[in-house]
Tab-separated table of N, CA and C in Angstrom:
chain	number	residue	atom	x	y	z
A	1	PRO	N	0.821	-1.208	0.000
A	1	PRO	CA	0.000	0.000	0.000
A	1	PRO	C	0.855	1.258	0.000
A	2	VAL	N	0.373	2.263	-0.637
A	2	VAL	CA	1.123	3.506	-0.796
A	2	VAL	C	1.266	4.273	0.513
A	3	ASP	N	0.297	4.182	1.414
A	3	ASP	CA	0.296	5.007	2.616
A	3	ASP	C	1.090	4.426	3.786
A	4	ILE	N	1.786	3.320	3.606
A	4	ILE	CA	2.573	2.717	4.687
A	4	ILE	C	3.959	3.359	4.722
A	5	GLN	N	4.378	3.777	5.912
A	5	GLN	CA	5.687	4.399	6.083
A	5	GLN	C	6.766	3.325	6.237
A	6	ASP	N	7.945	3.607	5.714
A	6	ASP	CA	9.085	2.702	5.860
A	6	ASP	C	9.545	2.739	7.314
A	7	ASP	N	9.612	1.583	7.957
A	7	ASP	CA	10.031	1.522	9.358
A	7	ASP	C	11.543	1.396	9.517
A	8	GLY	N	12.278	1.383	8.419
A	8	GLY	CA	13.728	1.331	8.475
A	8	GLY	C	14.316	-0.042	8.730
A	9	LYS	N	13.493	-1.044	8.926
A	9	LYS	CA	13.990	-2.397	9.176
A	9	LYS	C	14.414	-3.042	7.859
A	10	PRO	N	15.537	-3.756	7.885
A	10	PRO	CA	15.977	-4.408	6.648
A	10	PRO	C	15.015	-5.524	6.236
A	11	ARG	N	14.840	-5.677	4.955
A	11	ARG	CA	13.993	-6.725	4.406
A	11	ARG	C	14.869	-7.647	3.575
A	12	GLY	N	14.391	-8.843	3.354
A	12	GLY	CA	15.186	-9.779	2.578
A	12	GLY	C	14.324	-10.753	1.804
A	13	LEU	N	14.964	-11.399	0.863
A	13	LEU	CA	14.301	-12.378	0.019
A	13	LEU	C	15.304	-13.477	-0.294
A	14	HIS	N	14.899	-14.707	-0.126
A	14	HIS	CA	15.712	-15.841	-0.549
A	14	HIS	C	15.024	-16.477	-1.741
A	15	PHE	N	15.791	-16.802	-2.743
A	15	PHE	CA	15.249	-17.449	-3.936
A	15	PHE	C	15.931	-18.789	-4.106
A	16	PHE	N	15.140	-19.824	-4.252
A	16	PHE	CA	15.657	-21.167	-4.505
A	16	PHE	C	14.970	-21.705	-5.747
A	17	SER	N	15.717	-22.411	-6.556
A	17	SER	CA	15.156	-22.979	-7.774
A	17	SER	C	15.788	-24.342	-8.014
A	18	ILE	N	14.969	-25.317	-8.318
A	18	ILE	CA	15.478	-26.641	-8.682
A	18	ILE	C	15.147	-26.842	-10.153
A	19	ASN	N	16.181	-27.029	-10.958
A	19	ASN	CA	16.023	-27.134	-12.404
A	19	ASN	C	16.631	-28.421	-12.924
A	20	ALA	N	16.066	-28.918	-13.991
A	20	ALA	CA	16.659	-30.054	-14.689
A	20	ALA	C	17.826	-29.584	-15.558
A	21	ASN	N	17.716	-28.378	-16.106
A	21	ASN	CA	18.761	-27.826	-16.953
A	21	ASN	C	18.885	-26.340	-16.624
A	22	ILE	N	19.894	-25.959	-15.851
A	22	ILE	CA	20.040	-24.583	-15.372
A	22	ILE	C	20.153	-23.584	-16.518
A	23	ARG	N	20.840	-23.953	-17.582
A	23	ARG	CA	21.025	-23.043	-18.717
A	23	ARG	C	19.714	-22.805	-19.460
A	24	ARG	N	18.943	-23.867	-19.669
A	24	ARG	CA	17.715	-23.742	-20.454
A	24	ARG	C	16.528	-23.248	-19.627
A	25	GLN	N	16.674	-23.186	-18.318
A	25	GLN	CA	15.560	-22.750	-17.480
A	25	GLN	C	15.904	-21.432	-16.782
A	26	PHE	N	16.592	-21.460	-15.671
A	26	PHE	CA	16.859	-20.248	-14.890
A	26	PHE	C	17.635	-19.198	-15.685
A	27	GLU	N	18.760	-19.577	-16.283
A	27	GLU	CA	19.575	-18.601	-17.006
A	27	GLU	C	18.840	-18.042	-18.215
A	28	PHE	N	18.042	-18.866	-18.869
A	28	PHE	CA	17.248	-18.400	-20.004
A	28	PHE	C	16.267	-17.314	-19.558
A	29	LEU	N	15.570	-17.558	-18.453
A	29	LEU	CA	14.604	-16.568	-17.963
A	29	LEU	C	15.292	-15.270	-17.569
A	30	GLN	N	16.421	-15.369	-16.880
A	30	GLN	CA	17.143	-14.170	-16.464
A	30	GLN	C	17.595	-13.350	-17.670
A	31	GLU	N	18.181	-14.025	-18.651
A	31	GLU	CA	18.735	-13.317	-19.801
A	31	GLU	C	17.660	-12.846	-20.766
A	32	THR	N	16.704	-13.707	-21.068
A	32	THR	CA	15.740	-13.422	-22.123
A	32	THR	C	14.550	-12.607	-21.642
A	33	TRP	N	14.146	-12.776	-20.405
A	33	TRP	CA	12.981	-12.055	-19.906
A	33	TRP	C	13.368	-10.916	-18.967
A	34	CYS	N	14.057	-11.217	-17.894
A	34	CYS	CA	14.266	-10.229	-16.822
A	34	CYS	C	15.234	-9.115	-17.189
A	35	ASN	N	16.319	-9.433	-17.860
A	35	ASN	CA	17.351	-8.439	-18.155
A	35	ASN	C	17.431	-8.073	-19.629
A	36	ASN	N	16.401	-8.402	-20.391
A	36	ASN	CA	16.378	-8.064	-21.809
A	36	ASN	C	15.533	-6.807	-22.001
A	37	PRO	N	16.157	-5.663	-22.291
A	37	PRO	CA	15.387	-4.423	-22.413
A	37	PRO	C	14.413	-4.422	-23.589
A	38	ARG	N	14.551	-5.355	-24.514
A	38	ARG	CA	13.660	-5.405	-25.678
A	38	ARG	C	12.645	-6.547	-25.598
A	39	PHE	N	12.472	-7.110	-24.417
A	39	PHE	CA	11.532	-8.223	-24.245
A	39	PHE	C	10.099	-7.778	-24.532
A	40	ASN	N	9.353	-8.625	-25.191
A	40	ASN	CA	7.923	-8.428	-25.453
A	40	ASN	C	7.647	-7.137	-26.225
A	41	SER	N	8.484	-6.875	-27.234
A	41	SER	CA	8.320	-5.723	-28.137
A	41	SER	C	8.509	-4.371	-27.454
A	42	LEU	N	9.217	-4.344	-26.342
A	42	LEU	CA	9.527	-3.076	-25.691
A	42	LEU	C	10.884	-2.587	-26.185
A	43	TYR	N	11.281	-1.384	-25.763
A	43	TYR	CA	12.523	-0.830	-26.275
A	43	TYR	C	13.634	-0.776	-25.235
A	44	ASP	N	13.357	-0.273	-24.059
A	44	ASP	CA	14.431	-0.082	-23.080
A	44	ASP	C	13.958	-0.381	-21.656
A	45	ASN	N	13.250	-1.480	-21.488
A	45	ASN	CA	12.711	-1.861	-20.181
A	45	ASN	C	13.432	-3.089	-19.651
A	46	LYS	N	13.594	-3.142	-18.336
A	46	LYS	CA	14.022	-4.360	-17.653
A	46	LYS	C	12.974	-4.666	-16.603
A	47	ASP	N	12.937	-5.892	-16.153
A	47	ASP	CA	11.974	-6.239	-15.120
A	47	ASP	C	12.188	-5.312	-13.922
A	48	PRO	N	11.142	-4.621	-13.445
A	48	PRO	CA	11.338	-3.634	-12.387
A	48	PRO	C	11.692	-4.222	-11.025
A	49	ILE	N	11.385	-5.479	-10.787
A	49	ILE	CA	11.666	-6.073	-9.484
A	49	ILE	C	12.970	-6.857	-9.503
A	50	ILE	N	13.103	-7.807	-10.413
A	50	ILE	CA	14.271	-8.687	-10.379
A	50	ILE	C	15.274	-8.423	-11.491
A	51	GLY	N	15.029	-7.429	-12.340
A	51	GLY	CA	15.996	-7.087	-13.373
A	51	GLY	C	17.192	-6.368	-12.769
A	52	ASP	N	18.297	-6.339	-13.493
A	52	ASP	CA	19.521	-5.685	-13.031
A	52	ASP	C	19.407	-4.185	-13.306
A	53	ASN	N	18.703	-3.478	-12.449
A	53	ASN	CA	18.443	-2.053	-12.638
A	53	ASN	C	19.448	-1.208	-11.866
A	54	ASP	N	19.700	-0.006	-12.387
A	54	ASP	CA	20.671	0.886	-11.746
A	54	ASP	C	20.034	2.141	-11.156
A	55	GLY	N	18.722	2.214	-11.113
A	55	GLY	CA	18.051	3.378	-10.562
A	55	GLY	C	17.571	4.363	-11.603
A	56	SER	N	17.950	4.161	-12.862
A	56	SER	CA	17.503	5.066	-13.921
A	56	SER	C	16.627	4.340	-14.936
A	57	GLY	N	16.115	3.186	-14.557
A	57	GLY	CA	15.363	2.357	-15.492
A	57	GLY	C	13.958	2.857	-15.770
A	58	HIS	N	13.347	2.221	-16.742
A	58	HIS	CA	11.994	2.549	-17.163
A	58	HIS	C	11.141	1.292	-17.113
A	59	MET	N	9.849	1.486	-16.919
A	59	MET	CA	8.909	0.384	-16.998
A	59	MET	C	7.706	0.864	-17.796
A	60	THR	N	7.283	0.061	-18.751
A	60	THR	CA	6.113	0.381	-19.548
A	60	THR	C	5.005	-0.581	-19.178
A	61	ILE	N	3.878	-0.034	-18.757
A	61	ILE	CA	2.697	-0.850	-18.497
A	61	ILE	C	1.914	-0.869	-19.794
A	62	GLN	N	1.871	-2.034	-20.423
A	62	GLN	CA	1.250	-2.142	-21.737
A	62	GLN	C	-0.255	-2.314	-21.608
A	63	ARG	N	-0.969	-1.556	-22.390
A	63	ARG	CA	-2.416	-1.686	-22.490
A	63	ARG	C	-2.768	-1.671	-23.968
A	64	SER	N	-3.983	-2.053	-24.286
A	64	SER	CA	-4.354	-2.149	-25.693
A	64	SER	C	-4.391	-0.788	-26.389
A	65	LEU	N	-4.825	0.260	-25.717
A	65	LEU	CA	-4.909	1.566	-26.369
A	65	LEU	C	-3.869	2.555	-25.859
A	66	ILE	N	-3.631	2.550	-24.570
A	66	ILE	CA	-2.723	3.536	-23.978
A	66	ILE	C	-1.673	2.810	-23.141
A	67	ARG	N	-0.423	3.187	-23.322
A	67	ARG	CA	0.654	2.653	-22.493
A	67	ARG	C	1.023	3.690	-21.447
A	68	LYS	N	1.403	3.227	-20.284
A	68	LYS	CA	1.878	4.127	-19.231
A	68	LYS	C	3.351	3.834	-18.995
A	69	ARG	N	4.164	4.862	-19.000
A	69	ARG	CA	5.603	4.709	-18.813
A	69	ARG	C	5.999	5.318	-17.474
A	70	ILE	N	6.710	4.545	-16.685
A	70	ILE	CA	7.211	5.005	-15.395
A	70	ILE	C	8.726	5.131	-15.531
A	71	ASN	N	9.253	6.302	-15.214
A	71	ASN	CA	10.677	6.578	-15.398
A	71	ASN	C	11.426	6.582	-14.069
A	72	ASN	N	12.734	6.393	-14.167
A	72	ASN	CA	13.657	6.464	-13.024
A	72	ASN	C	13.251	5.545	-11.883
A	73	LEU	N	13.017	4.298	-12.224
A	73	LEU	CA	12.671	3.312	-11.201
A	73	LEU	C	13.864	3.070	-10.287
A	74	PRO	N	13.651	3.072	-8.992
A	74	PRO	CA	14.758	2.764	-8.085
A	74	PRO	C	15.085	1.277	-8.120
A	75	ARG	N	16.222	0.935	-7.584
A	75	ARG	CA	16.585	-0.476	-7.456
A	75	ARG	C	15.805	-1.036	-6.276
A	76	PHE	N	14.961	-2.032	-6.540
A	76	PHE	CA	14.150	-2.639	-5.489
A	76	PHE	C	14.863	-3.811	-4.826
A	77	VAL	N	15.696	-4.520	-5.575
A	77	VAL	CA	16.359	-5.720	-5.067
A	77	VAL	C	17.860	-5.566	-5.284
A	78	THR	N	18.633	-5.826	-4.235
A	78	THR	CA	20.089	-5.833	-4.338
A	78	THR	C	20.563	-7.256	-4.076
A	79	VAL	N	21.244	-7.824	-5.041
A	79	VAL	CA	21.745	-9.189	-4.894
A	79	VAL	C	22.979	-9.153	-4.006
A	80	LYS	N	22.964	-9.948	-2.951
A	80	LYS	CA	24.090	-10.019	-2.017
A	80	LYS	C	24.978	-11.224	-2.283
A	81	GLY	N	24.468	-12.189	-3.006
A	81	GLY	CA	25.257	-13.376	-3.294
A	81	GLY	C	24.437	-14.378	-4.070
A	82	GLY	N	25.087	-15.409	-4.504
A	82	GLY	CA	24.388	-16.450	-5.245
A	82	GLY	C	25.321	-17.607	-5.515
A	83	GLY	N	24.752	-18.689	-5.905
A	83	GLY	CA	25.574	-19.845	-6.226
A	83	GLY	C	24.742	-20.951	-6.831
A	84	TYR	N	25.415	-21.827	-7.513
A	84	TYR	CA	24.771	-23.019	-8.064
A	84	TYR	C	25.164	-24.195	-7.183
A	85	PHE	N	24.184	-24.906	-6.697
A	85	PHE	CA	24.408	-26.066	-5.845
A	85	PHE	C	23.722	-27.252	-6.496
A	86	PHE	N	24.412	-28.347	-6.589
A	86	PHE	CA	23.901	-29.495	-7.329
A	86	PHE	C	23.420	-30.580	-6.387
A	87	MET	N	22.338	-31.232	-6.775
A	87	MET	CA	21.770	-32.342	-6.013
A	87	MET	C	22.012	-33.627	-6.786
A	88	PRO	N	22.098	-34.748	-6.086
A	88	PRO	CA	22.217	-36.022	-6.790
A	88	PRO	C	20.942	-36.311	-7.584
A	89	SER	N	21.080	-37.088	-8.618
A	89	SER	CA	19.919	-37.474	-9.422
A	89	SER	C	19.000	-38.384	-8.610
A	90	ILE	N	17.793	-38.588	-9.091
A	90	ILE	CA	16.854	-39.491	-8.417
A	90	ILE	C	17.435	-40.897	-8.355
A	91	THR	N	18.083	-41.322	-9.420
A	91	THR	CA	18.710	-42.649	-9.441
A	91	THR	C	19.777	-42.756	-8.359
A	92	ALA	N	20.603	-41.726	-8.214
A	92	ALA	CA	21.653	-41.744	-7.189
A	92	ALA	C	21.051	-41.743	-5.787
A	93	MET	N	19.975	-40.984	-5.575
A	93	MET	CA	19.342	-40.973	-4.251
A	93	MET	C	18.710	-42.328	-3.935
A	94	GLN	N	18.105	-42.977	-4.931
A	94	GLN	CA	17.540	-44.315	-4.711
A	94	GLN	C	18.646	-45.306	-4.360
A	95	PHE	N	19.789	-45.188	-5.012
A	95	PHE	CA	20.927	-46.053	-4.723
A	95	PHE	C	21.380	-45.865	-3.278
A	96	MET	N	21.484	-44.607	-2.828
A	96	MET	CA	21.921	-44.335	-1.454
A	96	MET	C	20.920	-44.871	-0.435
A	97	VAL	N	19.640	-44.756	-0.715
A	97	VAL	CA	18.610	-45.271	0.192
A	97	VAL	C	18.708	-46.785	0.298
A	98	ASN	N	18.955	-47.452	-0.803
A	98	ASN	CA	19.003	-48.918	-0.826
A	98	ASN	C	20.319	-49.489	-0.309
A	99	CYS	N	21.336	-48.655	-0.103
A	99	CYS	CA	22.629	-49.145	0.390
A	99	CYS	C	22.599	-49.462	1.880
A	100	GLY	N	21.743	-48.825	2.612
A	100	GLY	CA	21.829	-48.895	4.042
A	100	GLY	C	21.025	-49.926	4.699
């Protein structure tokens, strides 16, 4: 809501994703959708929440007759870290369960 005052407390978000193919799933979405300024026939937009924005970005709200453009979007999310962590396959986990 617009009328809520910032209480100054830090906020956070953890994102976890389990993919069969990291390149064709997560990395594809990041590159092709979130950080592609020309996604969906736009010209210079990045995703306003999870895109790599620098505080001077734009967002276009597309409508059938009239578009609304919001300028100078602040950075909403700051990435503090990340990593790729691999899990054993289902076959490997079944093998480990049956070993004991």
